Amino acid sequence: MKRRVFFEMSLARRFLAENRAQSFLIIMGIAIGVAVMVFLSALIDGLQADLIQKTVGRSPHIVISNAENAAADAASDVNGNRTLLLDATQKTLRPIVDWRNVATALRADERIETVLPVVDGSGLIRRGQVSRAILLRGFDLEQANRIYDINNSIIAGNRSAPDGAVLIGKSLAEDLGIGAGDPIQLELPGRDPLIIMVDGVFDLGVAAINQRWLVMDQRRVAALLGTGDRISTFELQVYSVLDAELLAREWAARLPDLKVESWQESNASLLSALSSQSSSSYTIQFFVLLAVTLGVASVLAISAVQKSKEIGILKAIGIRTSSVSRVFMFQGLVLGSLGTLVGIGLGLAMSQAFVVFAQQSYNLLLKPVTTAVIITTTILAATLSAYLPARKVSRINPIEVIRNG
Amino acid sequence: MDNGLIQITDLVKDYGEGEARTRVLKGINLDFECGEFTALIGASGSGKSTLLNLIGALDRATAGKVVIDGTDLSDLNDDELALFRNRTLGFIFQFHFLLPQFTVLENVLIPYLIYAGQVTPAMEKRAMELLDRVGLSHRRDNRANAISGGEQQRVAVARALINQPRIILADEPTGNLDTANTENVFNLLREMNGQYCTSMIMVTHDRELAQRGDRVVEISDGLVISDVLKDSSSEG
Ligand SMILES: Nc1ncnc2c1ncn2[C@@H]1O[C@H](COP(=O)(O)OP(=O)(O)OP(=O)(O)O)[C@@H](O)[C@H]1O
Ligand SMILES: [Mg+2]
């Protein structure tokens, strides 16, 4: 670095300091712009993270089935979020016969957190005059906890019966007017009706589940359905939720006979809503950035005119044109940096205030990457916006200044 | 001339384009030697400032050459001209033109700062000596616009000397000053000229002041009409 840069920087500093009020105003302008960008990003990222969490939190990220047609179906919960749900009542599932090998292979993949083999069947339960179509779900309750957190969702009765508990969805229980300890009559296609006791009622917070699910141990469901050692689907949860789609495609290639579907596929409309939300946020940020750029450019253009006498004299005594340009670029850099610094602080304060006062169900999320992008683009924009004024002022002809006093 | 510092040959300068084009310098031939104190006089509009700006590498000639210390100015690009101005020339303008954002001492150092970026203790000492010489060391930390006009002009003299230039070009340096300050600044320039062996070319309207130099060159309508070397011959 040429040492004359030091003088260029000190000129920039003196020029900014001389117009203190002007510098302060534009720094605040940049700061407000940056604060808006920070707050908006944090708000939208937080909202999106929350939506994704709601969508995939208590549901499988990937479902592997043996259906000709799509077996997994998305159902909406009370919030309108879509959840990857299996609705075997509407589709014909073919059982997965060699499921143990597949399970072993899946469990060997360290990106996969939970592998839950499920035996599904459909049927009716009846109590008195009332009957309801149900989805009979058989899986290992311990394993299933890791996806559905059933343990903490029991609202009546308990889940520990000697040969595996019989659990029923909350809405279903209400419709039929039953509670823990009550008997129900279960009718499965091609089987004689039988009476079973309900051990507990769960509320998983998803309407479709609460209305339809009757949960038992995997082996017991297999015995009731007479399917033998077969399962209907695998439900998986993965560590990295956003990579589920990639993982699903990978496993689809390894399991050509099975259908592998990720939560992203079943929530395409949610994802496209999220992405258009993101792009509208980017649009706003772009215009904020544009305003910052124009603000800095106009302030420096004015300053360039105000300082043309000084620049003329400096040029007469030998400052280079490129040095003059840099003096103004440095001013842009300093304004941009200070504005950004203040703006980040302001944005964090705004976010904090929002969390405290607005009391939303979701938290704001300020990603380091986003912050870094905001910082660099703003500083870059402020510096580059100095380019035109810098170019103009650097071309001042010293003779004009000298002649005209 | 072998020991000449500045050689000006057939120098022509036009201003304007097309119809409006006017020839301001119509073929100037002049040589200046080291350590000479030259007064440049002439009527208003005769082309004195134009000539000074060409010698000062601030402007480019339409035709002819200015050679300073062996360097033909027309061979230099803009950056090289800037460097040349900074290292070889010192300027004193009619309107003192200090930078109000800097202190008196800093203003004296600016020609050095442009070149070197940062001040060394030795340079600061030199700047203080020069300020002392112009009688303003007690004003060193004042803002440059917080001192009187005459004081500003004396600071400008100190600034012109900081890089020890071969040539100082002064365009009506006393034009805005009262008699006392004019005397003051002129004596200073004359002393500096003797002490640092710097060549001085000073434009002035003050004929009496002009007579106190080594040489008086008069310009009229873009041509040298008289060139008087004191205590010796005169040439046309
Ligand atoms: N940029 C320019 N464009 C057109 N004409 C110019 C320009 N600069 C100077 N002139 C003309 O050139 C002539 C000489 O100008 P110059 O400034 O050299 O005069 P001067 O001898 O210094 O006069 P003064 O004593 O008033 O300062 C004048 O007629 C002036 O109007
Ligand atoms: Mg003039």
XYZ file of C-alpha atoms and ligand atoms in Angstrom:
673
model
C 0.000 0.000 0.000
C 1.341 3.384 -0.981
C 1.923 5.578 2.014
C 0.105 8.504 0.498
C -3.092 6.579 1.300
C -2.648 7.843 4.858
C -2.971 11.407 3.678
C -5.961 10.490 1.506
C -7.647 8.971 4.539
C -6.921 11.969 6.715
C -8.333 14.265 4.029
C -11.466 12.118 3.900
C -11.779 12.310 7.656
C -11.301 16.076 7.752
C -13.834 16.618 4.988
C -16.395 14.468 6.791
C -15.669 16.123 10.109
C -16.082 19.555 8.584
C -19.653 18.755 7.513
C -20.515 17.097 10.764
C -24.265 17.575 10.510
C -24.384 16.320 6.946
C -22.231 13.302 7.810
C -24.328 12.543 10.856
C -27.577 12.684 8.893
C -26.411 10.370 6.154
C -24.931 7.961 8.691
C -28.299 7.859 10.425
C -29.977 7.386 7.055
C -27.774 4.416 6.278
C -28.249 3.119 9.811
C -32.032 3.167 9.483
C -31.796 1.405 6.146
C -29.534 -1.263 7.592
C -31.742 -1.601 10.670
C -34.732 -2.229 8.415
C -32.786 -4.850 6.506
C -31.609 -6.550 9.688
C -35.047 -6.494 11.267
C -36.799 -7.661 8.127
C -34.350 -10.523 7.631
C -34.599 -11.572 11.245
C -38.387 -11.417 11.111
C -38.734 -13.401 7.923
C -36.034 -15.915 8.731
C -37.563 -16.397 12.155
C -41.022 -16.799 10.742
C -39.834 -19.246 8.136
C -37.794 -21.282 10.572
C -40.879 -21.437 12.764
C -43.101 -22.515 9.888
C -40.662 -25.181 8.832
C -40.320 -26.347 12.402
C -44.096 -26.537 12.708
C -44.279 -28.426 9.459
C -41.572 -30.956 10.086
C -41.224 -30.867 13.833
C -43.661 -33.629 14.678
C -43.840 -35.418 11.421
C -41.591 -37.595 9.344
C -39.193 -35.817 7.052
C -39.136 -38.700 4.618
C -41.680 -41.470 4.038
C -40.714 -44.648 2.212
C -43.576 -46.757 0.954
C -44.315 -49.421 -1.541
C -47.255 -47.761 -3.150
C -47.902 -47.666 -6.848
C -49.403 -44.293 -6.289
C -48.271 -41.699 -3.873
C -48.910 -43.130 -0.490
C -47.934 -40.206 1.553
C -50.372 -37.432 1.584
C -50.200 -34.075 3.095
C -52.835 -33.069 5.567
C -53.394 -29.675 7.034
C -53.278 -29.006 10.711
C -55.192 -26.308 12.524
C -52.679 -23.650 11.541
C -52.939 -24.533 7.904
C -49.471 -26.040 7.960
C -49.100 -29.157 5.955
C -47.714 -32.272 7.464
C -46.422 -35.382 5.813
C -49.061 -37.891 6.744
C -49.896 -41.305 5.599
C -53.424 -41.947 4.607
C -53.622 -45.565 3.715
C -57.376 -45.476 3.648
C -57.290 -43.791 0.300
C -54.478 -45.643 -1.395
C -53.632 -49.235 -1.818
C -50.354 -49.991 -0.205
C -48.308 -52.983 -1.014
C -46.391 -54.273 1.935
C -42.618 -54.028 2.136
C -41.479 -57.585 2.570
C -37.731 -57.364 3.094
C -38.139 -54.402 5.403
C -35.560 -55.621 7.925
C -32.732 -55.327 5.401
C -33.928 -51.930 4.312
C -34.185 -50.817 7.947
C -30.619 -51.955 8.601
C -29.375 -50.033 5.576
C -31.305 -46.906 6.568
C -30.036 -47.049 10.129
C -26.475 -47.257 8.833
C -26.895 -43.833 7.223
C -25.664 -41.430 9.850
C -27.555 -38.519 8.362
C -30.766 -40.230 9.391
C -31.803 -39.717 12.965
C -34.825 -41.962 13.315
C -36.071 -44.929 11.298
C -39.590 -45.953 12.198
C -41.115 -49.024 10.526
C -44.899 -48.711 10.463
C -47.700 -51.189 9.778
C -50.833 -49.395 8.676
C -54.358 -50.486 8.160
C -57.707 -48.841 7.790
C -60.962 -49.661 9.449
C -63.849 -48.423 11.529
C -64.426 -48.047 15.197
C -67.863 -48.057 16.604
C -69.421 -47.116 19.901
C -73.145 -47.305 20.174
C -74.649 -45.650 17.111
C -71.512 -43.678 16.254
C -68.845 -44.988 13.944
C -65.691 -43.402 12.594
C -63.226 -44.346 9.891
C -59.797 -44.729 11.377
C -56.214 -45.216 10.421
C -54.735 -48.042 12.419
C -51.073 -47.343 12.978
C -48.675 -49.933 14.318
C -45.205 -48.903 15.367
C -42.763 -49.140 18.191
C -43.882 -46.485 20.636
C -40.373 -45.816 21.940
C -39.108 -45.182 18.420
C -42.204 -43.217 17.477
C -41.632 -40.847 20.366
C -38.640 -39.510 18.534
C -40.893 -38.345 15.731
C -44.249 -37.700 17.349
C -43.326 -37.184 21.004
C -46.363 -39.188 21.990
C -45.115 -39.526 25.588
C -45.667 -35.875 26.194
C -48.882 -35.738 24.227
C -50.987 -38.104 26.326
C -53.869 -36.088 27.728
C -55.765 -38.941 29.406
C -54.843 -42.408 30.626
C -51.398 -43.841 30.100
C -49.319 -45.448 27.429
C -47.897 -48.398 29.347
C -50.024 -51.491 29.003
C -48.537 -55.037 29.334
C -48.729 -55.894 25.660
C -48.456 -52.343 24.325
C -50.933 -49.570 24.840
C -53.895 -48.713 22.624
C -53.916 -44.972 22.062
C -56.505 -42.887 20.330
C -56.602 -39.397 18.904
C -58.226 -36.659 20.917
C -60.901 -35.642 18.399
C -61.738 -39.231 17.669
C -62.191 -39.861 21.385
C -64.396 -36.812 21.729
C -66.526 -37.770 18.704
C -67.121 -41.207 20.135
C -67.475 -39.968 23.670
C -64.843 -42.283 25.059
C -61.928 -41.866 27.394
C -59.088 -43.938 28.795
C -60.274 -47.330 30.033
C -63.327 -47.420 27.762
C -63.902 -50.279 25.305
C -64.359 -49.739 21.584
C -65.422 -52.029 18.792
C -62.837 -52.271 16.013
C -63.885 -53.442 12.557
C -61.190 -54.278 10.043
C -61.917 -55.331 6.459
C -62.252 -59.095 6.161
C -62.036 -59.613 9.923
C -64.550 -60.162 12.665
C -65.276 -57.113 14.815
C -63.437 -57.186 18.117
C -63.554 -55.249 21.319
C -60.418 -53.550 22.598
C -59.756 -51.284 25.552
C -58.471 -47.744 25.050
C -55.485 -47.064 27.313
C -54.902 -43.426 26.545
C -55.835 -40.393 24.500
C -53.242 -38.229 22.765
C -53.253 -34.766 21.290
C -50.559 -34.338 18.657
C -51.803 -30.919 17.664
C -52.571 -31.969 14.117
C -56.288 -32.205 13.344
C -55.929 -34.988 10.803
C -54.039 -37.141 13.285
C -56.278 -36.409 16.225
C -59.319 -37.337 14.154
C -58.122 -40.565 12.605
C -55.300 -42.271 14.400
C -55.582 -45.386 16.450
C -52.093 -46.320 17.599
C -50.856 -49.711 18.768
C -47.684 -51.701 18.848
C -46.348 -52.809 15.447
C -46.659 -56.546 16.146
C -50.176 -56.237 17.498
C -51.364 -54.346 14.418
C -49.659 -56.907 12.194
C -51.480 -59.658 14.062
C -54.838 -57.867 13.819
C -54.389 -57.283 10.093
C -52.819 -60.664 9.474
C -50.009 -59.137 7.425
C -47.283 -61.264 8.970
C -43.736 -59.914 9.053
C -44.293 -57.028 6.715
C -44.602 -53.307 7.085
C -46.347 -50.589 5.131
C -43.959 -47.690 5.352
C -40.794 -46.323 6.867
C -40.999 -42.939 8.461
C -37.706 -41.141 8.824
C -36.445 -38.091 10.557
C -33.129 -36.668 9.445
C -30.667 -34.404 11.207
C -30.591 -31.749 8.571
C -34.196 -30.973 7.762
C -33.470 -28.876 4.711
C -31.407 -31.650 3.150
C -34.275 -34.146 3.377
C -35.097 -33.790 -0.291
C -31.527 -34.529 -1.341
C -31.387 -37.515 0.949
C -34.726 -38.760 -0.329
C -33.482 -38.665 -3.925
C -30.371 -40.540 -2.911
C -32.368 -43.263 -1.218
C -34.851 -43.386 -4.058
C -31.962 -44.373 -6.282
C -30.848 -47.045 -3.849
C -34.379 -48.394 -3.391
C -35.748 -48.419 -6.915
C -38.787 -50.498 -6.012
C -39.919 -48.194 -3.246
C -41.309 -44.732 -3.264
C -39.281 -42.203 -1.282
C -40.902 -38.896 -0.578
C -39.544 -35.941 1.361
C -41.457 -33.332 3.282
C -40.413 -30.792 0.694
C -42.285 -32.670 -2.020
C -45.429 -32.893 0.028
C -45.161 -29.232 0.992
C -44.331 -27.740 -2.350
C -46.898 -25.005 -1.944
C -45.600 -24.038 1.490
C -42.078 -23.890 0.147
C -43.054 -21.795 -2.813
C -44.903 -19.449 -0.460
C -41.773 -19.199 1.659
C -39.620 -18.516 -1.331
C -41.892 -15.794 -2.646
C -41.892 -14.312 0.834
C -38.120 -14.347 0.701
C -38.039 -12.712 -2.690
C -40.349 -9.944 -1.595
C -38.027 -9.397 1.345
C -35.064 -9.285 -1.051
C -36.922 -6.758 -3.170
C -37.474 -4.519 -0.165
C -33.824 -4.904 0.810
C -32.757 -4.049 -2.707
C -34.683 -0.797 -2.616
C -33.376 0.042 0.831
C -29.881 -0.486 -0.537
C -30.695 1.664 -3.539
C -31.878 4.437 -1.215
C -28.642 4.150 0.761
C -26.634 4.344 -2.434
C -28.479 7.395 -3.704
C -28.237 9.063 -0.306
C -24.482 8.619 -0.101
C -24.022 9.625 -3.723
C -25.995 12.840 -3.296
C -24.275 13.789 -0.050
C -20.881 13.245 -1.600
C -21.875 15.068 -4.768
C -22.781 18.082 -2.646
C -19.593 17.733 -0.638
C -17.622 17.504 -3.877
C -18.998 20.844 -4.988
C -18.340 22.383 -1.580
C -14.781 21.137 -1.608
C -13.903 21.974 -5.195
C -11.711 24.862 -4.090
C -9.712 22.629 -1.779
C -9.434 19.969 -4.433
C -8.269 22.539 -6.969
C -5.528 23.787 -4.687
C -4.461 20.249 -3.772
C -4.237 19.388 -7.434
C -2.203 22.502 -8.153
C 0.310 21.485 -5.523
C 0.534 18.008 -6.907
C -2.126 15.604 -5.656
C -2.993 13.002 -8.254
C -6.406 12.615 -9.822
C -6.610 9.036 -8.534
C -5.794 10.205 -5.002
C -8.660 12.682 -5.111
C -10.992 9.896 -6.227
C -9.861 7.766 -3.333
C -10.449 10.602 -0.859
C -14.112 10.542 -1.845
C -14.304 6.762 -2.011
C -12.917 6.688 1.533
C -15.654 9.079 2.583
C -18.205 6.669 1.144
C -16.469 3.818 2.926
C -16.432 5.631 6.261
C -20.074 6.740 5.971
C -21.085 3.234 4.913
C -19.142 1.540 7.693
C -20.326 3.828 10.474
C -23.887 3.709 9.167
C -23.780 -0.064 8.974
C -22.323 -0.371 12.448
C -25.002 1.832 13.969
C -27.625 0.136 11.784
C -26.769 -3.360 12.995
C -27.108 -2.170 16.567
C -30.368 -0.423 15.774
C -31.669 -3.495 13.948
C -30.852 -5.728 16.903
C -32.578 -3.283 19.229
C -35.633 -3.221 16.969
C -35.703 -7.016 16.882
C -35.376 -7.176 20.635
C -38.180 -4.670 21.062
C -40.330 -6.673 18.676
C -39.760 -9.869 20.644
C -40.585 -8.121 23.905
C -43.588 -6.081 22.788
C -45.188 -7.947 19.922
C -45.121 -11.317 21.737
C -45.283 -13.423 18.628
C -45.282 -17.190 18.860
C -42.025 -17.278 16.955
C -38.575 -15.903 17.636
C -36.596 -13.664 15.333
C -33.648 -15.327 13.710
C -30.648 -13.309 12.597
C -28.333 -15.613 10.700
C -24.624 -14.740 10.731
C -24.530 -15.188 6.957
C -27.388 -12.738 6.486
C -25.695 -10.231 8.767
C -22.436 -10.604 6.873
C -24.213 -10.122 3.548
C -26.011 -6.995 4.801
C -22.768 -5.547 6.158
C -20.721 -6.182 3.041
C -23.339 -5.130 0.513
C -24.129 -1.918 2.371
C -20.510 -0.897 2.815
C -19.788 -1.843 -0.773
C -22.812 0.073 -2.031
C -21.881 3.165 -0.026
C -18.302 3.031 -1.284
C -19.273 2.463 -4.882
C -21.898 5.178 -4.764
C -19.017 7.551 -4.058
C -17.555 6.609 -7.410
C -19.359 9.093 -9.629
C -18.930 12.131 -7.352
C -15.315 11.045 -6.816
C -14.705 10.844 -10.535
C -16.274 14.201 -11.139
C -14.441 16.035 -8.383
C -11.124 14.427 -9.229
C -11.275 16.030 -12.666
C -11.497 19.561 -11.358
C -9.104 21.756 -13.270
C -6.933 23.597 -10.756
C -6.577 26.568 -13.108
C -10.299 27.263 -12.876
C -10.062 27.397 -9.114
C -6.958 29.555 -9.105
C -8.334 32.018 -11.631
C -11.702 32.410 -10.007
C -10.467 32.619 -6.458
C 21.848 28.378 -22.256
C 23.684 25.642 -20.438
C 23.068 26.521 -16.823
C 19.501 27.562 -17.556
C 16.832 26.162 -15.274
C 13.845 26.929 -17.475
C 13.842 27.194 -21.250
C 10.718 28.475 -22.952
C 10.710 28.178 -26.714
C 8.109 29.609 -29.111
C 5.403 29.066 -26.573
C 1.891 29.475 -27.932
C -1.369 29.115 -26.061
C -4.841 29.297 -27.552
C -8.072 29.360 -25.632
C -11.475 28.401 -26.912
C -12.708 26.386 -29.875
C -13.508 27.246 -33.479
C -14.665 30.822 -34.019
C -14.101 31.729 -30.384
C -10.520 30.573 -30.529
C -8.127 33.246 -29.354
C -4.356 33.214 -29.213
C -3.323 34.416 -25.787
C 0.406 33.651 -25.947
C 1.835 34.329 -29.375
C 5.307 32.835 -29.222
C 7.180 33.427 -26.005
C 10.906 32.794 -25.739
C 12.436 33.119 -22.293
C 15.147 31.472 -20.228
C 15.427 31.557 -16.468
C 18.468 30.751 -14.436
C 18.928 29.226 -11.020
C 18.395 31.561 -8.139
C 16.975 34.371 -10.258
C 14.233 36.601 -8.911
C 12.086 37.620 -11.872
C 9.150 39.974 -11.842
C 6.588 39.437 -14.576
C 4.588 42.516 -15.407
C 2.068 43.551 -18.005
C -1.401 44.869 -18.509
C -4.401 42.946 -17.368
C -5.231 40.256 -19.898
C -1.761 40.312 -21.424
C -1.205 36.636 -20.617
C 0.910 36.683 -17.437
C -1.131 34.107 -15.550
C -1.406 31.969 -18.655
C 2.383 31.916 -18.965
C 2.826 31.195 -15.279
C 0.360 28.301 -15.465
C 2.274 26.794 -18.359
C 5.595 27.101 -16.519
C 3.813 25.693 -13.477
C 2.805 22.527 -15.383
C -0.825 23.325 -14.628
C -1.786 23.656 -18.251
C -0.601 22.342 -21.576
C 0.809 24.498 -24.355
C -0.809 24.715 -27.780
C 2.614 24.840 -29.395
C 6.204 25.368 -28.355
C 7.939 23.915 -25.320
C 8.640 24.476 -21.696
C 11.723 22.606 -20.518
C 12.470 22.694 -16.818
C 15.670 21.223 -15.490
C 15.988 19.142 -18.641
C 12.418 17.839 -18.551
C 10.142 18.747 -21.443
C 6.760 19.172 -19.763
C 4.906 18.004 -22.845
C 6.529 14.580 -22.388
C 4.808 14.052 -19.046
C 1.375 12.532 -18.471
C -1.040 14.009 -15.944
C 0.230 11.982 -12.986
C 3.813 12.787 -13.858
C 2.916 16.467 -14.127
C 1.312 16.288 -10.697
C 4.428 14.704 -9.249
C 6.566 17.282 -11.029
C 4.547 20.143 -9.582
C 4.806 18.590 -6.162
C 8.552 17.969 -6.182
C 9.966 20.794 -8.279
C 7.588 23.718 -7.981
C 6.159 25.825 -5.228
C 3.041 27.898 -5.775
C 1.836 31.073 -4.130
C -1.505 32.281 -5.410
C -3.173 35.621 -5.176
C -5.884 34.200 -2.974
C -3.912 32.364 -0.357
C -5.822 29.076 -0.684
C -5.023 27.301 2.513
C -7.126 24.295 3.430
C -9.491 25.415 6.194
C -9.881 21.827 7.423
C -6.265 21.797 8.574
C -4.160 23.745 11.041
C -1.509 26.251 10.023
C 1.277 23.731 10.614
C -0.545 21.002 8.706
C -1.102 23.363 5.788
C 2.614 24.007 5.559
C 3.156 20.247 5.443
C 0.513 19.430 2.825
C 2.839 19.413 -0.213
C 4.993 16.920 1.669
C 1.971 14.880 2.788
C 0.697 14.600 -0.762
C 3.992 13.013 -1.639
C 4.825 10.986 1.457
C 1.507 10.346 3.193
C 2.793 10.848 6.719
C 4.880 13.441 8.460
C 8.302 12.588 9.793
C 9.720 14.402 12.831
C 12.397 15.924 10.596
C 9.754 17.351 8.267
C 7.750 18.693 11.152
C 10.876 20.397 12.407
C 11.442 21.912 8.981
C 7.844 23.112 8.822
C 8.272 24.731 12.234
C 11.437 26.458 11.053
C 9.625 27.820 8.025
C 6.722 28.981 10.185
C 9.241 30.637 12.437
C 10.808 32.281 9.409
C 7.457 33.764 8.365
C 6.833 34.776 11.971
C 3.879 32.495 12.608
C 5.163 29.714 14.828
C 2.784 30.881 17.564
C -0.122 30.222 15.187
C 0.871 26.667 14.352
C -2.226 25.039 15.834
C -4.749 27.578 14.646
C -7.214 26.610 11.982
C -6.002 28.009 8.679
C -9.113 30.164 8.301
C -8.772 31.574 11.794
C -5.849 33.836 10.958
C -5.660 37.107 9.016
C -5.264 37.383 5.245
C -1.665 38.552 5.473
C -0.864 35.716 7.848
C -2.483 33.247 5.471
C -0.326 34.514 2.659
C 2.776 34.050 4.788
C 1.672 30.498 5.571
C 1.311 29.984 1.822
C 4.916 31.133 1.398
C 6.058 28.609 3.993
C 3.975 25.926 2.266
C 5.551 26.736 -1.100
C 8.985 26.147 0.421
C 8.382 22.933 2.362
C 9.497 20.581 -0.420
C 12.530 22.747 -1.228
C 11.371 23.417 -4.779
C 13.723 24.601 -7.517
C 11.215 27.222 -8.613
C 8.562 29.255 -6.879
C 5.771 30.678 -8.974
C 3.810 33.490 -7.405
C 0.811 35.031 -9.165
C 0.156 38.416 -7.584
C 1.032 37.138 -4.116
C 0.552 40.580 -2.644
C -2.441 41.589 -4.720
C -4.836 41.296 -1.810
C -2.584 42.705 0.873
C -2.134 46.157 2.381
C 1.186 47.979 2.061
C 2.628 46.674 5.293
C 1.785 43.068 4.487
C 2.918 43.464 0.890
C 6.291 44.620 2.148
C 6.387 41.785 4.605
C 5.601 39.038 2.086
C 7.866 40.484 -0.582
C 10.822 40.698 1.780
C 10.154 37.139 2.810
C 10.171 35.922 -0.783
C 13.328 37.843 -1.507
C 15.035 36.366 1.546
C 13.907 32.852 0.763
C 15.166 33.352 -2.732
C 18.573 34.228 -1.382
C 18.648 31.729 1.433
C 17.363 28.611 -0.328
C 18.650 29.560 -3.795
C 15.228 29.106 -5.218
C 14.304 30.686 -8.531
C 11.373 32.990 -8.173
C 8.941 34.139 -10.829
C 6.464 36.646 -9.492
C 3.601 38.218 -11.368
C 2.786 41.677 -10.086
C 1.011 44.850 -11.070
C 3.212 46.799 -8.710
C 5.975 48.298 -10.869
C 7.868 49.586 -7.864
C 7.880 46.121 -6.329
C 8.920 44.672 -9.667
C 11.984 46.890 -9.773
C 13.252 45.250 -6.602
C 13.770 41.892 -8.351
C 16.833 40.777 -10.340
C 14.983 40.937 -13.585
C 11.786 42.427 -14.930
C 9.994 40.795 -17.840
C 7.105 42.672 -19.393
C 4.430 41.030 -21.453
C 1.976 42.698 -23.724
C -0.676 41.008 -25.788
C 0.951 37.617 -25.539
C 4.483 38.693 -26.382
C 7.535 39.667 -24.342
C 8.073 43.348 -24.977
C 10.906 43.985 -22.566
C 13.281 41.951 -20.451
C 15.478 43.946 -18.119
C 18.255 42.347 -16.110
C 19.229 44.644 -13.237
C 22.793 45.916 -12.913
C 23.662 44.575 -16.355
C 22.458 44.514 -19.904
C 18.905 44.407 -21.127
C 17.587 42.307 -23.930
C 14.419 42.437 -26.013
N -9.961 29.499 -20.008
C -9.937 30.563 -20.806
N -10.733 30.598 -21.881
C -10.729 31.656 -22.722
N -9.953 32.713 -22.554
C -9.131 32.777 -21.496
C -9.096 31.671 -20.562
N -8.202 31.989 -19.615
C -7.709 33.222 -19.933
N -8.276 33.663 -21.044
C -7.968 34.928 -21.707
O -6.594 34.996 -21.950
C -6.111 36.288 -21.768
C -4.923 36.292 -20.817
O -5.372 35.903 -19.547
P -4.430 35.891 -18.280
O -5.208 35.392 -17.150
O -3.179 35.173 -18.621
O -4.140 37.430 -18.117
P -3.258 38.167 -17.031
O -2.145 38.805 -17.756
O -2.916 37.236 -15.944
O -4.261 39.254 -16.516
P -4.494 39.772 -15.027
O -3.421 40.754 -14.776
O -5.812 40.439 -15.100
O -4.451 38.623 -14.128
C -7.261 37.121 -21.269
O -7.781 37.855 -22.328
C -8.269 36.099 -20.791
O -9.554 36.573 -20.994
Mg -3.480 36.981 -13.933
